[in-house]
Amino acid sequence: MMRIELAARPPFSLAPVVLSHGWIRLLPFNEEQDHGLSYIDQLSSGKVLELKVDEIPGGVAVTTHDDLTPAERGEIAGKVGWMLGLEQDFSAFYDLAAQEPKLAHVVAKASGRLLRSPSLFEDVIKTILTTNTLWAATRRMCANLINQFGAPLPDDPLRRAFPSPSRLAATDEATLRAETRLGYRAPYVLELAQQVDSSKLALEALKESDLPTPELRKRLLSLKGVGPYAAANLLMLLGRYDDIPIDSWAFKMVSYEWYNGQPVGPAEVKAHFDRFGEWKGLAYWMWDWNYTG
DNA sequence: GGTAGACCTGGACGC
DNA sequence: GCGTCCAGGTCTACC
């Protein structure tokens, strides 16, 4: 049993991160008591362990059943710091949100951080799995990927980590279609895994990229299966909020918020959030919508 | 620059 | 049961 305490930039609260979007309900995440979370992670050494994350004053505590080397502790600290956005600074967003009743809850709850997977590789695949399908199918495809290709937890082999690029690169399109049920997304996932595995694509480097958002967006759009919606979603996970992930849900929300349920397009969605400038994506994401059904 | 039609799955619906 | 329809973004081909 090991415990690692990590400090967060204040203000911080774990619950809004866990509840920030659907990722907590995709394996290998799991929501635990009191809006804590667990995640099954494969370390760079290949070791698979379960990380449990709970809030403590000033940050979080990460616990595992395993004994860890200093290097493993460092790796876990880095990953969890990224996953929860512990260093992220939302003070400029809070200044804007404090002026807008529909965003007041953001300041009150210290929201803004969006739950991320340890790797951009995993988040790109998961984002591709959310496109053009229903949430239940996204969860099923993600679970299939993990159950079929993920490395097992030694104590509990039915639970597995998210597959590595090399493991996915070693499968084939027919298997991803027939067994994993990815449908037409199969070649997209396979190509991504092969490019990352062969180092043709330095995907993880985009996490620290200082490219302007439009350039970063172009990089993401160049990935097969990543279109405007997916790119905007991934940009948000990368801490860039100057684009809005517009999907069919966005049209419905904006329609009932400002147009009496009449059909709307992307222009209407953008029009209501442009005033938030570089924070417009987060303003959209955190908006306290009228429509609840 | 924009757009039409194809792509897949599984759940809902009609018989 | 069995067939048909539908929702959900992105791709490619073509303009």
Short mmCIF file of C-alpha atoms (C1' of nucleotides) in Angstrom, two decimals:
data_model
loop_
_atom_site.label_atom_id
_atom_site.label_comp_id
_atom_site.label_asym_id
_atom_site.label_seq_id
_atom_site.Cartn_x
_atom_site.Cartn_y
_atom_site.Cartn_z
CA MET A 1 0.00 0.00 0.00
CA MET A 2 1.36 3.35 -1.05
CA ARG A 3 -0.05 6.81 -0.67
CA ILE A 4 0.97 9.88 -2.63
CA GLU A 5 -0.31 13.33 -1.72
CA LEU A 6 -0.54 15.92 -4.48
CA ALA A 7 -1.22 19.63 -4.10
CA ALA A 8 -3.63 21.44 -6.41
CA ARG A 9 -3.60 25.07 -7.42
CA PRO A 10 -6.43 26.62 -5.41
CA PRO A 11 -9.34 26.79 -5.65
CA PHE A 12 -9.75 23.05 -6.14
CA SER A 13 -12.50 20.52 -5.60
CA LEU A 14 -12.37 16.94 -6.82
CA ALA A 15 -16.10 16.32 -7.32
CA PRO A 16 -16.58 18.78 -10.21
CA VAL A 17 -13.61 17.23 -12.01
CA VAL A 18 -15.04 13.74 -11.64
CA LEU A 19 -18.43 14.96 -12.84
CA SER A 20 -17.09 17.31 -15.52
CA HIS A 21 -18.06 15.05 -18.43
CA GLY A 22 -18.70 11.44 -19.34
CA TRP A 23 -15.13 10.15 -19.04
CA ILE A 24 -15.66 8.87 -15.49
CA ARG A 25 -18.18 6.38 -16.89
CA LEU A 26 -15.73 5.01 -19.45
CA LEU A 27 -13.37 2.25 -18.38
CA PRO A 28 -10.77 2.07 -17.00
CA PHE A 29 -12.17 4.92 -14.90
CA ASN A 30 -14.60 4.17 -12.13
CA GLU A 31 -16.43 6.53 -9.83
CA GLU A 32 -15.90 5.78 -6.14
CA GLN A 33 -17.58 6.99 -2.94
CA ASP A 34 -17.93 10.72 -2.38
CA HIS A 35 -17.03 11.51 -5.98
CA GLY A 36 -13.60 10.00 -5.67
CA LEU A 37 -12.31 8.01 -8.61
CA SER A 38 -10.26 4.99 -9.49
CA TYR A 39 -8.31 4.27 -12.63
CA ILE A 40 -6.45 1.19 -13.81
CA ASP A 41 -3.11 2.31 -15.15
CA GLN A 42 -0.26 0.63 -16.91
CA LEU A 43 3.06 2.22 -15.99
CA SER A 44 5.84 2.67 -18.53
CA SER A 45 7.52 -0.39 -16.98
CA GLY A 46 4.47 -2.45 -17.98
CA LYS A 47 3.24 -2.85 -14.39
CA VAL A 48 -0.54 -2.57 -14.03
CA LEU A 49 -2.10 -1.12 -10.90
CA GLU A 50 -5.25 0.48 -9.63
CA LEU A 51 -5.01 4.13 -8.57
CA LYS A 52 -7.58 5.45 -6.12
CA VAL A 53 -7.91 9.18 -5.85
CA ASP A 54 -9.59 11.00 -2.97
CA GLU A 55 -9.77 14.64 -2.03
CA ILE A 56 -7.71 15.90 0.89
CA PRO A 57 -7.26 19.49 2.05
CA GLY A 58 -5.36 21.35 -0.67
CA GLY A 59 -5.37 18.54 -3.21
CA VAL A 60 -5.71 14.80 -3.58
CA ALA A 61 -4.30 11.58 -2.18
CA VAL A 62 -3.52 8.72 -4.57
CA THR A 63 -3.40 5.24 -3.08
CA THR A 64 -2.42 1.89 -4.60
CA HIS A 65 -2.03 -1.62 -3.20
CA ASP A 66 1.41 -1.89 -4.68
CA ASP A 67 4.81 -0.92 -3.38
CA LEU A 68 6.37 1.61 -5.68
CA THR A 69 9.84 2.73 -6.64
CA PRO A 70 10.58 6.47 -6.54
CA ALA A 71 10.42 6.52 -10.34
CA GLU A 72 6.98 4.90 -10.29
CA ARG A 73 5.78 7.38 -7.70
CA GLY A 74 6.98 10.19 -9.93
CA GLU A 75 5.26 8.74 -12.96
CA ILE A 76 1.98 8.39 -11.08
CA ALA A 77 2.20 11.90 -9.67
CA GLY A 78 2.73 13.27 -13.16
CA LYS A 79 -0.13 11.30 -14.64
CA VAL A 80 -2.65 12.13 -11.93
CA GLY A 81 -1.61 15.77 -12.02
CA TRP A 82 -2.41 15.82 -15.73
CA MET A 83 -5.63 13.79 -15.41
CA LEU A 84 -7.11 16.20 -12.87
CA GLY A 85 -5.51 19.39 -14.18
CA LEU A 86 -4.13 20.10 -10.73
CA GLU A 87 -1.95 22.95 -11.99
CA GLN A 88 -4.59 24.61 -14.13
CA ASP A 89 -5.41 28.26 -13.49
CA PHE A 90 -9.01 29.35 -14.09
CA SER A 91 -8.87 32.75 -12.41
CA ALA A 92 -9.48 34.66 -15.66
CA PHE A 93 -12.46 32.44 -16.42
CA TYR A 94 -13.86 32.94 -12.95
CA ASP A 95 -13.67 36.73 -13.43
CA LEU A 96 -15.95 36.32 -16.47
CA ALA A 97 -18.16 33.69 -14.87
CA ALA A 98 -18.83 35.87 -11.82
CA GLN A 99 -20.58 38.36 -14.14
CA GLU A 100 -22.92 35.73 -15.62
CA PRO A 101 -25.69 34.15 -13.52
CA LYS A 102 -25.67 31.03 -15.69
CA LEU A 103 -22.03 30.47 -14.74
CA ALA A 104 -22.13 31.54 -11.11
CA HIS A 105 -22.08 27.91 -9.99
CA VAL A 106 -18.67 27.51 -11.61
CA VAL A 107 -17.08 29.96 -9.20
CA ALA A 108 -18.99 28.59 -6.22
CA LYS A 109 -17.91 25.00 -6.87
CA ALA A 110 -14.43 25.69 -8.25
CA SER A 111 -15.36 23.95 -11.52
CA GLY A 112 -13.51 24.20 -14.80
CA ARG A 113 -11.11 21.28 -14.77
CA LEU A 114 -12.11 18.52 -17.20
CA LEU A 115 -11.20 14.94 -16.41
CA ARG A 116 -8.54 13.60 -18.79
CA SER A 117 -6.97 10.25 -19.49
CA PRO A 118 -3.25 9.99 -18.75
CA SER A 119 -2.41 9.92 -22.45
CA LEU A 120 -3.71 11.97 -25.33
CA PHE A 121 -3.70 8.69 -27.25
CA GLU A 122 -6.44 7.37 -24.98
CA ASP A 123 -8.41 10.61 -25.12
CA VAL A 124 -8.27 10.76 -28.93
CA ILE A 125 -9.56 7.20 -29.19
CA LYS A 126 -12.28 7.80 -26.64
CA THR A 127 -13.31 10.98 -28.43
CA ILE A 128 -13.51 9.10 -31.74
CA LEU A 129 -15.68 6.53 -29.97
CA THR A 130 -18.12 9.27 -28.94
CA THR A 131 -18.71 10.50 -32.48
CA ASN A 132 -21.74 9.58 -34.54
CA THR A 133 -23.04 7.09 -32.02
CA LEU A 134 -25.00 6.78 -28.80
CA TRP A 135 -23.41 6.93 -25.37
CA ALA A 136 -24.22 3.30 -24.62
CA ALA A 137 -22.34 2.26 -27.75
CA THR A 138 -19.38 4.46 -26.80
CA ARG A 139 -19.18 2.73 -23.43
CA ARG A 140 -19.46 -0.69 -25.04
CA MET A 141 -16.77 -0.03 -27.65
CA CYS A 142 -14.43 1.34 -25.00
CA ALA A 143 -15.04 -1.65 -22.72
CA ASN A 144 -14.45 -4.03 -25.64
CA LEU A 145 -11.13 -2.37 -26.47
CA ILE A 146 -9.98 -2.70 -22.88
CA ASN A 147 -11.25 -6.24 -22.33
CA GLN A 148 -9.77 -7.48 -25.59
CA PHE A 149 -6.44 -5.65 -25.65
CA GLY A 150 -5.76 -4.15 -22.21
CA ALA A 151 -3.18 -5.51 -19.78
CA PRO A 152 -4.83 -7.19 -16.76
CA LEU A 153 -4.59 -6.09 -13.15
CA PRO A 154 -2.63 -8.91 -11.43
CA ASP A 155 -4.92 -9.01 -8.36
CA ASP A 156 -8.09 -8.96 -10.41
CA PRO A 157 -7.44 -10.03 -14.01
CA LEU A 158 -10.93 -9.23 -15.23
CA ARG A 159 -10.07 -5.59 -14.80
CA ARG A 160 -7.68 -4.15 -17.30
CA ALA A 161 -5.80 -1.01 -18.29
CA PHE A 162 -6.43 0.89 -21.50
CA PRO A 163 -4.49 -0.79 -24.31
CA SER A 164 -1.10 0.58 -25.26
CA PRO A 165 -0.47 1.89 -28.78
CA SER A 166 1.78 -1.07 -29.51
CA ARG A 167 -0.83 -3.61 -28.47
CA LEU A 168 -3.49 -1.98 -30.64
CA ALA A 169 -1.05 -1.54 -33.50
CA ALA A 170 -0.54 -5.31 -33.47
CA THR A 171 -4.18 -6.12 -34.15
CA ASP A 172 -5.99 -5.68 -37.45
CA GLU A 173 -8.99 -3.93 -38.87
CA ALA A 174 -11.08 -7.09 -39.25
CA THR A 175 -10.72 -7.90 -35.54
CA LEU A 176 -11.56 -4.35 -34.51
CA ARG A 177 -14.70 -4.54 -36.63
CA ALA A 178 -15.89 -8.05 -35.84
CA GLU A 179 -14.82 -8.45 -32.21
CA THR A 180 -14.52 -4.93 -30.83
CA ARG A 181 -17.55 -3.72 -32.81
CA LEU A 182 -15.93 -0.42 -33.75
CA GLY A 183 -17.62 -0.40 -37.16
CA TYR A 184 -16.15 2.12 -39.60
CA ARG A 185 -14.05 3.59 -36.77
CA ALA A 186 -11.84 0.48 -36.82
CA PRO A 187 -9.35 1.77 -39.42
CA TYR A 188 -9.14 5.15 -37.64
CA VAL A 189 -8.19 3.57 -34.32
CA LEU A 190 -5.78 1.16 -35.98
CA GLU A 191 -4.05 3.87 -38.01
CA LEU A 192 -3.69 6.09 -34.94
CA ALA A 193 -2.19 3.25 -32.90
CA GLN A 194 0.23 2.35 -35.67
CA GLN A 195 1.37 5.93 -36.20
CA VAL A 196 1.92 6.49 -32.49
CA ASP A 197 3.60 3.12 -32.05
CA SER A 198 5.98 3.71 -34.94
CA SER A 199 6.74 7.25 -33.69
CA LYS A 200 5.53 8.74 -36.97
CA LEU A 201 3.11 10.74 -34.85
CA ALA A 202 4.33 12.46 -31.65
CA LEU A 203 0.85 12.69 -30.23
CA GLU A 204 1.76 13.16 -26.56
CA ALA A 205 3.94 16.15 -27.43
CA LEU A 206 0.77 18.08 -28.24
CA LYS A 207 0.02 18.20 -24.51
CA GLU A 208 2.84 20.69 -23.99
CA SER A 209 2.57 22.33 -27.39
CA ASP A 210 2.70 26.12 -27.48
CA LEU A 211 1.27 26.20 -30.99
CA PRO A 212 -1.56 28.72 -31.44
CA THR A 213 -4.93 27.04 -31.11
CA PRO A 214 -5.76 27.18 -34.86
CA GLU A 215 -2.51 25.35 -35.63
CA LEU A 216 -3.12 22.80 -32.92
CA ARG A 217 -6.62 22.35 -34.25
CA LYS A 218 -5.21 21.59 -37.72
CA ARG A 219 -2.97 18.92 -36.22
CA LEU A 220 -5.94 17.28 -34.53
CA LEU A 221 -8.09 17.53 -37.67
CA SER A 222 -5.38 15.71 -39.59
CA LEU A 223 -6.09 12.59 -37.53
CA LYS A 224 -8.48 10.25 -39.30
CA GLY A 225 -11.82 10.20 -37.54
CA VAL A 226 -11.26 13.58 -35.91
CA GLY A 227 -13.49 16.28 -37.38
CA PRO A 228 -14.56 19.71 -36.09
CA TYR A 229 -16.51 18.40 -33.10
CA ALA A 230 -13.84 15.94 -31.98
CA ALA A 231 -11.05 18.50 -32.47
CA ALA A 232 -12.88 21.06 -30.34
CA ASN A 233 -13.48 18.46 -27.66
CA LEU A 234 -9.81 17.49 -27.63
CA LEU A 235 -8.72 21.12 -27.59
CA MET A 236 -10.78 21.58 -24.44
CA LEU A 237 -9.03 18.61 -22.86
CA LEU A 238 -5.75 20.26 -23.85
CA GLY A 239 -6.77 23.42 -22.01
CA ARG A 240 -7.73 25.43 -25.11
CA TYR A 241 -11.25 26.75 -24.83
CA ASP A 242 -11.49 29.12 -27.80
CA ASP A 243 -13.54 26.66 -29.87
CA ILE A 244 -16.88 24.99 -29.08
CA PRO A 245 -17.49 21.25 -29.53
CA ILE A 246 -20.77 21.58 -31.38
CA ASP A 247 -22.77 18.37 -31.65
CA SER A 248 -26.46 17.55 -31.88
CA TRP A 249 -26.79 18.05 -28.11
CA ALA A 250 -25.50 21.62 -28.50
CA PHE A 251 -28.21 22.40 -31.05
CA LYS A 252 -30.87 21.07 -28.72
CA MET A 253 -29.61 23.00 -25.70
CA VAL A 254 -29.22 26.31 -27.56
CA SER A 255 -32.55 25.82 -29.29
CA TYR A 256 -34.42 25.50 -25.99
CA GLU A 257 -32.31 28.13 -24.27
CA TRP A 258 -32.89 30.98 -26.74
CA TYR A 259 -35.08 29.89 -29.70
CA ASN A 260 -38.19 28.29 -28.20
CA GLY A 261 -37.20 24.87 -29.46
CA GLN A 262 -36.87 26.02 -33.09
CA PRO A 263 -34.05 24.39 -35.10
CA VAL A 264 -30.65 26.13 -34.89
CA GLY A 265 -27.26 25.70 -36.56
CA PRO A 266 -23.62 26.26 -35.59
CA ALA A 267 -23.90 30.03 -36.10
CA GLU A 268 -26.54 30.33 -33.37
CA VAL A 269 -24.48 28.27 -30.96
CA LYS A 270 -21.38 30.39 -31.56
CA ALA A 271 -23.29 33.67 -31.39
CA HIS A 272 -24.25 33.17 -27.76
CA PHE A 273 -20.76 32.35 -26.54
CA ASP A 274 -18.47 34.55 -28.64
CA ARG A 275 -18.36 37.16 -25.90
CA PHE A 276 -16.39 34.74 -23.73
CA GLY A 277 -13.46 34.89 -26.15
CA GLU A 278 -10.74 32.37 -25.32
CA TRP A 279 -13.02 30.86 -22.65
CA LYS A 280 -16.07 30.35 -24.86
CA GLY A 281 -15.76 26.57 -25.01
CA LEU A 282 -15.69 26.28 -21.25
CA ALA A 283 -18.53 28.80 -20.88
CA TYR A 284 -20.57 26.62 -23.23
CA TRP A 285 -19.60 23.43 -21.42
CA MET A 286 -20.39 24.79 -17.96
CA TRP A 287 -23.58 26.62 -18.94
CA ASP A 288 -26.56 26.02 -16.65
CA TRP A 289 -29.04 25.06 -19.39
CA ASN A 290 -32.79 25.51 -19.09
CA TYR A 291 -33.44 22.31 -20.99
CA THR A 292 -33.23 19.29 -18.77
CA GLY A 293 -35.15 16.59 -20.61
"C1'" DG B 1 -14.80 27.59 -50.19
"C1'" DG B 2 -19.17 24.31 -49.37
"C1'" DT B 3 -22.18 20.05 -49.72
"C1'" DA B 4 -24.26 14.96 -50.80
"C1'" DG B 5 -24.09 10.61 -49.75
"C1'" DA B 6 -21.82 6.72 -47.54
"C1'" DC B 7 -20.25 4.81 -43.41
"C1'" DC B 8 -21.76 1.21 -38.87
"C1'" DT B 9 -24.06 -0.21 -34.75
"C1'" DG B 10 -27.78 -1.38 -31.91
"C1'" DG B 11 -32.09 0.16 -30.06
"C1'" DA B 12 -36.95 1.41 -31.30
"C1'" DC B 13 -40.70 0.57 -33.88
"C1'" DG B 14 -44.25 -1.75 -36.92
"C1'" DC B 15 -45.94 -5.80 -38.45
"C1'" DG C 1 -39.46 -12.83 -34.21
"C1'" DC C 2 -38.16 -10.39 -38.18
"C1'" DG C 3 -37.47 -6.46 -41.08
"C1'" DT C 4 -37.13 -1.41 -41.42
"C1'" DC C 5 -35.92 2.95 -39.71
"C1'" DC C 6 -33.20 6.06 -37.19
"C1'" DA C 7 -29.49 8.79 -34.47
"C1'" DG C 8 -24.97 10.08 -34.24
"C1'" DG C 9 -19.97 13.13 -36.75
"C1'" DT C 10 -16.65 12.47 -40.33
"C1'" DC C 11 -15.05 10.81 -44.65
"C1'" DT C 12 -14.51 11.26 -49.69
"C1'" DA C 13 -15.75 12.95 -54.00
"C1'" DC C 14 -17.29 16.53 -56.42
"C1'" DC C 15 -18.42 21.21 -57.30
#
